[in-house]
Amino acid sequence: MDQPSGRSFMQVLCEKYSPENFPYRRGPGMGVHVPATPQGSPMKDRLNLPSVLVLNSCGITCAGDEKEIAAFCAHVSELDLSDNKLEDWHEVSKIVSNVPQLEFLNLSSNPLNLSVLERTCAGSFSGVRKLVLNNSKASWETVHTILQELPDLEELFLCLNDYKTVSCPSICCHSLKLLHITDNNLQDWTEIRKLGVMFPSLDTLVLANNHLNAIEEPDDSLARLFPNLRSISLHKSGLQSWEDIDKLNSFPKLEEVRLLGIPLLQPYTTEERRKLVVARLPSVSKLNGSVVTDGEREDSERFFIRYYVDVPQEEVPFRYHELITKYGKLEPLAEVDLRPQSSAKVEVHFNDQVEEMSIRLDQTVAELKKQLKTLVQLPTSNMLLYYFDHEAPFGPEEMKYSSRALHSFGIRDGDKIYVESKTK
């Protein structure tokens, strides 16, 4: 049901967390907090507020009574205002400035691009550590203002904002550890490298769905750009070269990589994709969310050597030579066909006759008798069959049961079938 327009933060708060809609319950795990009685508040006995407020999709356009916000939200640490109708940063500032303990703020899918964020407004966000601006179409100027005024910001989400370029501020943000900037249009590495300049302390960079086409940077420069990067997601990027994968080794602290859905890996099987990537990234301990064990790494590195053993020397990757130094040259693995044998060449003995013939192993004893009928000139009802395994020490085995399949005897090439007449 559509929410009415023009509702205030305080109005929605009162409606959602009134005793009728959000009754106070005692007991472990409920997570409901009743703040200290605010002085002079006419609603002091009417609201039961948790420290995490979720007010998404409520049609909020403005703050409402700031004194009431301050009275009831003094303990609130997380606030989700996503998918509302907030378009004025001043109104957001009125809310946030009255929530002194706020550390997490989600403003996704609000049309905040319709107003300019002034530094005085941004100052009210100063305690926020995690800020979500997905699909807000926030300009880089807005982002720069936020970075200047949020000295403790650790996590920033800028997904779905239609960025084609990155604009660097005049000063770096040393506090930021995690940046989600997925589902934008950042295809050129010259834009991505600016993120390293902006956020030198970055630990996690999520670049999924940006169609980045290549990593064009000297190895030593990569190490300086992202000296603390531990995790990177390049899911559904446009990488098409193994050299781009090798470049990831230049990040000195990289441990976790996501590389699903890239054009480079499409021609390979699922097994080849993982093993070839694991072998090329010796320092990565988690690939696509799965831990790389020591056993898997050794298997992958040995697989890598065998994969490139017959490739012309000029096409062999440098990693191949490193692994040859580690393991030596490896012989190709013997190909073992584990499929059940479908036929066998056997010797058929009857009286003094010996005939070599090929028999299907998916047929039954009764069907074999029909096949032998012309050869031995006996009716099937008068036929006794014995199977002799040339490697078995127990002598011939009578093939008694007409419905038994031949493959169940373990018949192989070179074995013998003896035919006798019941009336012999």
Coordinates of C-alpha atoms in Angstrom, one line a residue:
M1 CA 0.0 0.0 0.0
D2 CA 1.4 3.5 -0.9
Q3 CA 2.4 5.6 2.0
P4 CA 1.0 9.2 2.1
S5 CA 3.5 11.9 1.1
G6 CA 4.8 14.7 3.3
R7 CA 5.3 12.7 6.5
S8 CA 7.8 13.6 9.1
F9 CA 10.4 11.4 10.8
M10 CA 8.9 12.0 14.2
Q11 CA 5.4 11.2 12.9
V12 CA 6.5 7.9 11.4
L13 CA 8.4 7.1 14.6
C14 CA 5.4 7.6 16.8
E15 CA 3.2 5.5 14.6
K16 CA 5.6 2.6 14.2
Y17 CA 6.9 2.3 17.7
S18 CA 3.7 3.1 19.6
P19 CA 2.7 0.5 22.2
E20 CA -0.1 -0.7 19.9
N21 CA 2.3 -1.5 17.0
F22 CA 5.5 -2.2 19.0
P23 CA 4.6 -3.4 22.6
Y24 CA 7.3 -3.5 25.2
R25 CA 8.2 -7.1 26.0
R26 CA 10.5 -8.3 28.8
G27 CA 12.8 -11.2 28.3
P28 CA 16.1 -12.1 26.8
G29 CA 16.7 -11.4 23.1
M30 CA 14.0 -8.9 22.6
G31 CA 16.4 -6.0 22.1
V32 CA 13.9 -3.3 23.1
H33 CA 15.2 -0.4 25.0
V34 CA 13.1 2.2 26.9
P35 CA 15.2 5.4 27.2
A36 CA 15.3 7.5 30.3
T37 CA 12.2 9.7 30.7
P38 CA 12.8 12.8 28.7
Q39 CA 12.0 16.0 30.5
G40 CA 8.8 17.7 29.4
S41 CA 7.9 15.2 26.7
P42 CA 4.2 14.6 26.2
M43 CA 5.0 11.2 24.8
K44 CA 7.3 10.0 27.5
D45 CA 5.1 7.0 28.3
R46 CA 4.1 6.1 24.8
L47 CA 7.1 5.0 22.8
N48 CA 9.3 1.9 23.2
L49 CA 12.3 2.4 21.0
P50 CA 15.1 -0.1 20.2
S51 CA 18.6 1.1 19.5
V52 CA 18.2 0.1 15.9
L53 CA 15.5 2.0 14.1
V54 CA 14.2 0.8 10.7
L55 CA 12.0 3.4 9.0
N56 CA 12.5 2.5 5.4
S57 CA 9.8 3.1 2.7
C58 CA 7.6 5.3 5.0
G59 CA 7.2 8.4 2.8
I60 CA 9.4 10.6 5.1
T61 CA 10.1 14.0 3.6
C62 CA 11.2 16.0 6.7
A63 CA 12.5 15.7 10.3
G64 CA 9.6 17.0 12.4
D65 CA 10.0 18.2 16.0
E66 CA 13.7 18.2 16.8
K67 CA 13.2 18.2 20.5
E68 CA 11.1 15.0 20.3
I69 CA 13.8 13.4 18.2
A70 CA 16.4 14.3 20.8
A71 CA 14.2 13.1 23.6
F72 CA 13.6 9.6 22.2
C73 CA 16.7 8.9 20.1
A74 CA 19.5 9.7 22.5
H75 CA 20.4 5.9 22.6
V76 CA 19.9 5.1 18.9
S77 CA 23.0 3.7 17.2
E78 CA 21.6 2.5 13.8
L79 CA 19.1 4.3 11.6
D80 CA 17.7 3.0 8.3
L81 CA 15.9 5.7 6.3
S82 CA 16.2 4.1 2.9
D83 CA 13.6 4.4 0.2
N84 CA 12.0 7.5 1.6
K85 CA 11.4 10.9 0.0
L86 CA 14.1 12.9 1.7
E87 CA 15.5 15.4 -0.8
D88 CA 16.8 18.2 1.5
W89 CA 20.1 17.6 3.3
H90 CA 19.0 20.1 5.9
E91 CA 16.1 17.8 7.0
V92 CA 18.5 14.9 7.2
S93 CA 20.8 17.0 9.3
K94 CA 18.0 17.9 11.7
I95 CA 17.4 14.2 12.3
V96 CA 21.0 13.1 12.6
S97 CA 22.1 16.0 14.8
N98 CA 19.6 14.9 17.4
V99 CA 20.8 11.2 17.4
P100 CA 24.2 11.7 19.2
Q101 CA 25.1 7.9 19.4
L102 CA 24.4 7.3 15.7
E103 CA 27.1 5.1 14.1
F104 CA 25.2 3.5 11.1
L105 CA 23.1 5.6 8.7
N106 CA 21.3 4.3 5.6
L107 CA 20.0 6.9 3.2
S108 CA 19.7 4.7 0.1
S109 CA 17.1 5.5 -2.6
N110 CA 16.4 9.0 -1.3
P111 CA 16.5 11.8 -4.0
L112 CA 19.2 13.7 -2.1
N113 CA 20.8 14.7 -5.4
L114 CA 18.2 17.5 -5.6
S115 CA 20.0 19.5 -2.9
V116 CA 23.5 20.6 -2.1
L117 CA 25.2 19.2 1.1
E118 CA 26.8 22.1 2.9
R119 CA 29.7 21.5 5.3
T120 CA 27.6 22.8 8.2
C121 CA 25.0 20.1 7.6
A122 CA 27.6 17.4 7.0
G123 CA 29.1 18.2 10.4
S124 CA 26.1 16.7 12.1
F125 CA 27.2 13.3 10.7
S126 CA 30.6 13.5 12.4
G127 CA 30.1 10.4 14.6
V128 CA 28.8 8.1 11.8
R129 CA 31.1 5.2 11.0
K130 CA 29.0 3.4 8.4
L131 CA 27.2 5.4 5.7
V132 CA 25.0 3.9 2.9
L133 CA 24.2 6.2 -0.1
N134 CA 23.2 3.5 -2.6
N135 CA 21.0 4.7 -5.4
S136 CA 21.0 8.2 -4.0
K137 CA 22.8 9.6 -7.1
A138 CA 25.0 11.5 -4.6
S139 CA 27.5 13.6 -6.5
W140 CA 31.3 13.3 -5.9
E141 CA 31.1 16.9 -4.5
T142 CA 28.7 15.6 -1.9
V143 CA 30.9 12.6 -1.2
H144 CA 33.9 14.9 -0.7
T145 CA 32.0 17.1 1.8
I146 CA 31.0 14.0 3.8
L147 CA 34.6 12.7 3.8
Q148 CA 35.8 16.1 5.1
E149 CA 33.3 16.1 8.0
L150 CA 33.3 12.5 9.0
P151 CA 36.7 11.8 10.6
D152 CA 35.7 8.4 11.9
L153 CA 34.0 7.0 8.7
E154 CA 35.0 3.4 8.2
E155 CA 32.5 2.0 5.7
L156 CA 31.0 3.7 2.7
F157 CA 28.4 2.3 0.2
L158 CA 28.1 4.1 -3.1
C159 CA 26.4 1.5 -5.3
L160 CA 23.9 2.2 -8.2
N161 CA 24.9 5.9 -8.4
D162 CA 25.7 5.9 -12.2
Y163 CA 29.3 6.9 -11.7
K164 CA 31.4 6.8 -14.9
T165 CA 34.3 8.6 -13.4
V166 CA 35.8 9.2 -9.9
S167 CA 36.7 12.6 -8.7
C168 CA 39.5 12.9 -6.1
P169 CA 39.2 15.4 -3.2
S170 CA 42.1 17.6 -2.2
I171 CA 42.8 15.5 0.9
C172 CA 42.8 11.8 1.5
C173 CA 40.4 9.9 3.8
H174 CA 42.6 7.7 6.0
S175 CA 39.8 6.3 8.2
L176 CA 37.9 4.4 5.4
K177 CA 38.4 0.6 5.5
L178 CA 35.6 -0.7 3.3
L179 CA 34.2 0.7 0.1
H180 CA 31.2 -0.8 -1.8
I181 CA 30.9 0.9 -5.2
T182 CA 29.2 -1.9 -7.2
D183 CA 26.7 -1.5 -10.1
N184 CA 28.2 1.7 -11.5
N185 CA 29.9 2.3 -14.9
L186 CA 33.6 2.4 -13.9
Q187 CA 35.2 0.6 -16.8
D188 CA 38.6 2.3 -17.0
W189 CA 41.4 1.6 -14.5
T190 CA 42.4 5.2 -14.5
E191 CA 39.2 5.8 -12.5
I192 CA 39.7 2.9 -10.1
R193 CA 43.2 3.9 -9.2
K194 CA 41.9 7.2 -7.9
L195 CA 40.1 5.2 -5.2
G196 CA 43.5 4.1 -4.0
V197 CA 44.7 7.6 -3.8
M198 CA 41.5 8.7 -1.9
F199 CA 41.5 5.8 0.6
P200 CA 45.1 4.7 1.4
S201 CA 43.9 2.6 4.4
L202 CA 41.3 0.7 2.3
D203 CA 41.0 -3.0 3.5
T204 CA 38.0 -4.1 1.4
L205 CA 37.1 -2.9 -2.1
V206 CA 33.9 -4.2 -3.7
L207 CA 33.8 -3.4 -7.5
A208 CA 31.3 -6.0 -8.7
N209 CA 29.3 -5.2 -11.8
N210 CA 31.4 -2.4 -13.0
H211 CA 32.8 -4.1 -16.2
L212 CA 36.3 -3.0 -15.5
N213 CA 38.2 -4.0 -18.6
A214 CA 41.8 -4.3 -17.5
I215 CA 44.2 -3.5 -14.6
E216 CA 46.7 -1.2 -16.3
E217 CA 49.3 -0.3 -13.7
P218 CA 52.9 -1.2 -13.0
D219 CA 53.3 -3.7 -10.2
D220 CA 55.3 -1.4 -7.9
S221 CA 52.7 1.4 -8.4
L222 CA 49.8 -1.0 -7.5
A223 CA 51.5 -1.8 -4.2
R224 CA 51.7 1.9 -3.4
L225 CA 48.1 2.6 -4.4
F226 CA 46.5 -0.1 -2.3
P227 CA 49.1 -0.9 0.4
N228 CA 46.5 -2.3 2.9
L229 CA 44.0 -3.9 0.6
R230 CA 43.0 -7.4 2.0
S231 CA 39.9 -8.2 0.0
I232 CA 38.7 -7.2 -3.5
S233 CA 35.6 -8.2 -5.5
L234 CA 35.8 -8.1 -9.3
H235 CA 32.7 -10.1 -9.8
K236 CA 31.2 -9.6 -13.2
S237 CA 34.0 -7.3 -14.3
G238 CA 35.2 -7.2 -17.9
L239 CA 38.7 -8.7 -17.3
Q240 CA 39.8 -10.7 -20.3
S241 CA 43.5 -11.4 -19.6
W242 CA 45.5 -13.7 -17.3
E243 CA 47.9 -10.8 -16.9
D244 CA 45.2 -8.9 -15.0
I245 CA 44.9 -11.8 -12.6
D246 CA 48.6 -11.9 -12.1
K247 CA 48.5 -8.1 -11.3
L248 CA 46.6 -8.9 -8.1
N249 CA 49.7 -10.4 -6.7
S250 CA 51.1 -6.9 -6.5
F251 CA 48.7 -6.0 -3.6
P252 CA 51.0 -6.8 -0.6
K253 CA 48.2 -7.8 1.8
L254 CA 45.6 -9.3 -0.5
E255 CA 44.0 -12.4 1.0
E256 CA 40.5 -12.6 -0.5
V257 CA 39.4 -12.3 -4.1
R258 CA 36.0 -12.7 -5.9
L259 CA 36.3 -13.3 -9.7
L260 CA 33.0 -14.9 -10.7
G261 CA 31.4 -14.1 -14.1
I262 CA 34.4 -12.5 -15.9
P263 CA 34.9 -13.1 -19.7
L264 CA 38.4 -14.5 -19.2
L265 CA 37.2 -17.6 -17.4
Q266 CA 34.1 -18.4 -19.6
P267 CA 35.9 -20.9 -21.9
Y268 CA 37.2 -23.0 -19.0
T269 CA 35.4 -25.7 -17.0
T270 CA 34.5 -25.1 -13.4
E271 CA 37.4 -27.2 -12.2
E272 CA 39.9 -25.4 -14.5
R273 CA 38.7 -22.0 -13.5
R274 CA 39.3 -22.5 -9.8
K275 CA 42.6 -24.4 -10.0
L276 CA 44.2 -22.1 -12.5
V277 CA 43.3 -19.0 -10.5
V278 CA 44.4 -20.6 -7.2
A279 CA 47.7 -21.5 -8.7
R280 CA 48.3 -18.0 -10.0
L281 CA 47.5 -16.3 -6.6
P282 CA 49.8 -17.9 -4.1
S283 CA 48.9 -15.5 -1.2
V284 CA 45.1 -15.6 -1.6
S285 CA 43.5 -17.7 1.1
K286 CA 39.9 -17.3 0.1
L287 CA 38.5 -17.4 -3.5
N288 CA 34.9 -16.7 -4.4
G289 CA 33.9 -17.1 -0.7
S290 CA 35.6 -20.5 -0.3
V291 CA 38.7 -21.1 1.8
V292 CA 41.7 -22.4 -0.1
T293 CA 43.2 -25.2 1.9
D294 CA 46.9 -26.2 1.7
G295 CA 45.8 -29.5 0.0
E296 CA 43.8 -27.6 -2.6
R297 CA 46.6 -25.2 -3.3
E298 CA 49.1 -28.1 -3.9
D299 CA 46.6 -29.9 -6.1
S300 CA 46.0 -26.6 -8.1
E301 CA 49.7 -25.9 -8.5
R302 CA 50.4 -29.4 -9.7
F303 CA 47.4 -29.1 -12.1
F304 CA 48.8 -25.8 -13.4
I305 CA 52.1 -27.4 -14.3
R306 CA 50.5 -30.3 -16.2
Y307 CA 48.0 -27.8 -17.9
Y308 CA 50.9 -25.9 -19.4
V309 CA 53.4 -28.7 -19.9
D310 CA 52.8 -28.9 -23.7
V311 CA 52.3 -25.2 -24.3
P312 CA 55.1 -23.5 -26.5
Q313 CA 57.7 -21.9 -24.3
E314 CA 56.9 -18.4 -25.5
E315 CA 53.3 -18.8 -24.3
V316 CA 54.1 -20.3 -20.9
P317 CA 53.2 -18.0 -18.0
F318 CA 55.9 -16.9 -15.6
R319 CA 54.1 -18.7 -12.7
Y320 CA 54.8 -22.0 -14.5
H321 CA 58.5 -21.6 -14.1
E322 CA 58.1 -20.7 -10.4
L323 CA 56.1 -23.9 -9.8
I324 CA 58.6 -26.0 -11.8
T325 CA 61.2 -24.8 -9.3
K326 CA 58.9 -25.9 -6.5
Y327 CA 57.7 -29.3 -7.7
G328 CA 59.9 -30.1 -10.7
K329 CA 58.5 -31.3 -14.0
L330 CA 55.5 -33.5 -13.6
E331 CA 54.4 -36.3 -15.9
P332 CA 50.8 -36.0 -17.3
L333 CA 48.3 -38.0 -15.2
A334 CA 47.2 -41.3 -16.7
E335 CA 43.8 -41.1 -18.2
V336 CA 41.5 -43.6 -16.5
D337 CA 38.2 -44.4 -18.1
L338 CA 35.8 -45.2 -15.2
R339 CA 32.8 -45.9 -17.5
P340 CA 31.6 -49.5 -17.4
Q341 CA 32.8 -51.6 -20.3
S342 CA 30.1 -52.1 -22.9
S343 CA 31.5 -55.1 -24.8
A344 CA 34.2 -57.7 -24.5
K345 CA 36.0 -60.1 -26.9
V346 CA 35.8 -63.6 -25.6
E347 CA 36.6 -67.1 -26.7
V348 CA 33.5 -69.4 -27.1
H349 CA 34.4 -73.1 -26.5
F350 CA 32.0 -75.8 -27.7
N351 CA 33.1 -79.4 -28.1
D352 CA 36.4 -79.0 -30.1
Q353 CA 35.4 -75.7 -31.6
V354 CA 36.9 -72.3 -30.4
E355 CA 35.5 -69.1 -31.8
E356 CA 36.5 -65.6 -30.8
M357 CA 33.6 -63.2 -30.8
S358 CA 32.5 -59.8 -29.4
I359 CA 29.6 -59.9 -27.0
R360 CA 27.5 -57.0 -25.5
L361 CA 27.8 -56.8 -21.8
D362 CA 24.4 -55.1 -21.3
Q363 CA 22.5 -58.1 -22.4
T364 CA 21.3 -61.0 -20.3
V365 CA 22.4 -64.7 -20.2
A366 CA 19.2 -65.6 -22.1
E367 CA 20.0 -63.0 -24.8
L368 CA 23.6 -64.4 -25.1
K369 CA 22.2 -67.9 -25.6
K370 CA 20.1 -66.6 -28.5
Q371 CA 23.3 -65.0 -29.9
L372 CA 25.1 -68.4 -29.6
K373 CA 22.3 -70.5 -31.0
T374 CA 23.5 -70.3 -34.6
L375 CA 27.2 -70.9 -33.7
V376 CA 26.7 -74.0 -31.6
Q377 CA 23.6 -75.4 -33.3
L378 CA 21.7 -76.0 -30.0
P379 CA 18.3 -74.8 -28.9
T380 CA 18.6 -72.3 -26.0
S381 CA 16.6 -74.6 -23.7
N382 CA 19.3 -77.3 -24.1
M383 CA 22.3 -75.0 -23.6
L384 CA 24.5 -74.7 -20.5
L385 CA 26.9 -71.8 -20.2
Y386 CA 30.0 -71.5 -18.1
Y387 CA 32.1 -68.3 -17.6
F388 CA 35.8 -68.7 -17.1
D389 CA 37.9 -65.7 -15.9
H390 CA 41.4 -66.2 -17.0
E391 CA 42.7 -64.5 -13.9
A392 CA 40.4 -66.2 -11.4
P393 CA 41.7 -69.3 -9.4
F394 CA 38.3 -70.9 -8.9
G395 CA 37.5 -72.4 -12.3
P396 CA 34.5 -71.9 -14.5
E397 CA 31.3 -70.3 -13.1
E398 CA 28.0 -71.6 -14.3
M399 CA 25.8 -68.9 -15.8
K400 CA 22.6 -70.2 -14.3
Y401 CA 20.1 -67.4 -14.2
S402 CA 18.7 -66.3 -17.6
S403 CA 17.8 -62.8 -16.4
R404 CA 21.3 -62.0 -15.0
A405 CA 23.2 -59.2 -16.9
L406 CA 26.5 -60.2 -18.4
H407 CA 28.3 -57.2 -16.9
S408 CA 27.6 -58.5 -13.4
F409 CA 30.1 -61.4 -14.1
G410 CA 32.9 -58.9 -14.6
I411 CA 33.6 -60.3 -18.1
R412 CA 36.7 -58.7 -19.8
D413 CA 38.6 -59.2 -23.1
G414 CA 40.3 -62.6 -23.2
D415 CA 37.9 -64.4 -21.0
K416 CA 36.2 -67.6 -22.0
I417 CA 32.6 -68.9 -22.3
Y418 CA 32.1 -72.7 -22.4
V419 CA 28.9 -74.1 -24.0
E420 CA 27.7 -77.6 -23.2
S421 CA 24.6 -79.5 -24.1
K422 CA 22.3 -80.6 -21.3
T423 CA 21.9 -84.0 -23.0
K424 CA 25.5 -84.5 -23.3

